[in-house]
Amino acid sequence: MSSERRTPYEIYWEILVFCRIPRSFTAIIHRCNLNSKTGQDYIRFLSKKGYLSPYADGEKSMYVTTDRASEYTTLFAKLYQALFDTGPGFGL
């Protein structure tokens, strides 16, 4: 499945799993292979849903996955496993 385009749901999952520890915007877009505009849209959406939260580390602005996101990441991983007989990887 790696040659196909990712769905928004896969990208949400990837961002949330990657941000289990605080990550900078730049780290998120690089790791998840997004451009700045698209990355801002995904982060804004996840923040509005309460799944991603700003995190201040001194002067650095970062994002971290909230406890509320665990339901989404768990359900998505189970659904993906049921459909494809493998867990989602997406380069993580």
Short mmCIF file of C-alpha atoms in Angstrom, two decimals:
data_model
loop_
_atom_site.label_atom_id
_atom_site.label_comp_id
_atom_site.label_asym_id
_atom_site.label_seq_id
_atom_site.Cartn_x
_atom_site.Cartn_y
_atom_site.Cartn_z
CA MET A 1 0.00 0.00 0.00
CA SER A 2 3.01 2.31 0.22
CA SER A 3 2.70 3.42 -3.42
CA GLU A 4 -0.84 4.77 -2.93
CA ARG A 5 -1.74 8.20 -1.64
CA ARG A 6 -2.54 8.45 2.04
CA THR A 7 -6.02 9.39 3.12
CA PRO A 8 -6.56 12.30 5.52
CA TYR A 9 -7.37 9.71 8.22
CA GLU A 10 -3.97 8.08 7.74
CA ILE A 11 -2.25 11.45 7.92
CA TYR A 12 -4.15 12.34 11.11
CA TRP A 13 -3.04 9.04 12.64
CA GLU A 14 0.55 9.58 11.53
CA ILE A 15 0.71 13.09 13.03
CA LEU A 16 -0.87 11.96 16.30
CA VAL A 17 1.45 8.99 16.72
CA PHE A 18 4.51 11.08 15.81
CA CYS A 19 3.52 13.79 18.31
CA ARG A 20 3.23 11.47 21.30
CA ILE A 21 6.34 13.31 22.36
CA PRO A 22 6.37 17.08 21.67
CA ARG A 23 7.39 17.94 18.11
CA SER A 24 8.00 21.17 16.25
CA PHE A 25 5.93 22.15 13.24
CA THR A 26 8.98 21.66 11.02
CA ALA A 27 9.59 18.16 12.40
CA ILE A 28 5.94 17.23 11.78
CA ILE A 29 5.83 18.36 8.17
CA HIS A 30 9.18 16.75 7.37
CA ARG A 31 8.41 13.42 9.04
CA CYS A 32 4.88 13.24 7.63
CA ASN A 33 5.94 14.48 4.19
CA LEU A 34 3.58 17.47 4.06
CA ASN A 35 4.00 20.96 2.68
CA SER A 36 3.62 23.90 5.08
CA LYS A 37 0.09 24.86 4.00
CA THR A 38 -1.23 21.30 4.21
CA GLY A 39 0.59 20.72 7.50
CA GLN A 40 -1.01 23.84 9.00
CA ASP A 41 -4.45 22.64 7.89
CA TYR A 42 -3.99 19.21 9.48
CA ILE A 43 -2.58 20.65 12.71
CA ARG A 44 -5.37 23.23 12.93
CA PHE A 45 -8.02 20.51 12.46
CA LEU A 46 -6.49 18.20 15.06
CA SER A 47 -6.11 21.10 17.50
CA LYS A 48 -9.76 22.12 17.07
CA LYS A 49 -10.81 18.54 17.81
CA GLY A 50 -8.73 18.54 20.98
CA TYR A 51 -6.38 15.81 19.72
CA LEU A 52 -3.29 17.99 19.41
CA SER A 53 -2.20 20.69 21.81
CA PRO A 54 0.41 23.46 21.66
CA TYR A 55 3.38 22.77 23.89
CA ALA A 56 5.94 25.37 24.95
CA ASP A 57 9.51 24.26 25.51
CA GLY A 58 11.28 27.47 26.42
CA GLU A 59 11.05 29.59 23.29
CA LYS A 60 10.25 26.64 21.03
CA SER A 61 6.67 26.21 19.86
CA MET A 62 5.75 22.54 19.64
CA TYR A 63 2.74 20.24 19.46
CA VAL A 64 1.88 17.19 21.51
CA THR A 65 -0.86 14.58 21.23
CA THR A 66 -3.52 14.83 23.94
CA ASP A 67 -5.00 11.95 25.93
CA ARG A 68 -8.23 12.47 24.01
CA ALA A 69 -6.49 11.35 20.78
CA SER A 70 -5.80 7.84 22.07
CA GLU A 71 -9.31 6.69 21.16
CA TYR A 72 -8.80 7.78 17.53
CA THR A 73 -5.33 6.26 17.17
CA THR A 74 -6.42 2.96 18.73
CA LEU A 75 -9.59 2.65 16.65
CA PHE A 76 -7.78 3.61 13.45
CA ALA A 77 -5.03 1.06 14.04
CA LYS A 78 -7.62 -1.69 14.70
CA LEU A 79 -9.59 -0.81 11.57
CA TYR A 80 -6.44 -0.70 9.47
CA GLN A 81 -5.35 -4.08 10.87
CA ALA A 82 -8.76 -5.61 10.04
CA LEU A 83 -8.69 -4.28 6.49
CA PHE A 84 -5.08 -4.97 5.52
CA ASP A 85 -3.87 -7.67 7.94
CA THR A 86 -1.07 -5.36 9.02
CA GLY A 87 -0.78 -2.37 11.28
CA PRO A 88 -0.37 1.11 9.86
CA GLY A 89 3.26 2.02 9.46
CA PHE A 90 3.57 5.11 7.29
CA GLY A 91 7.28 5.44 7.93
CA LEU A 92 7.07 5.65 11.72
#
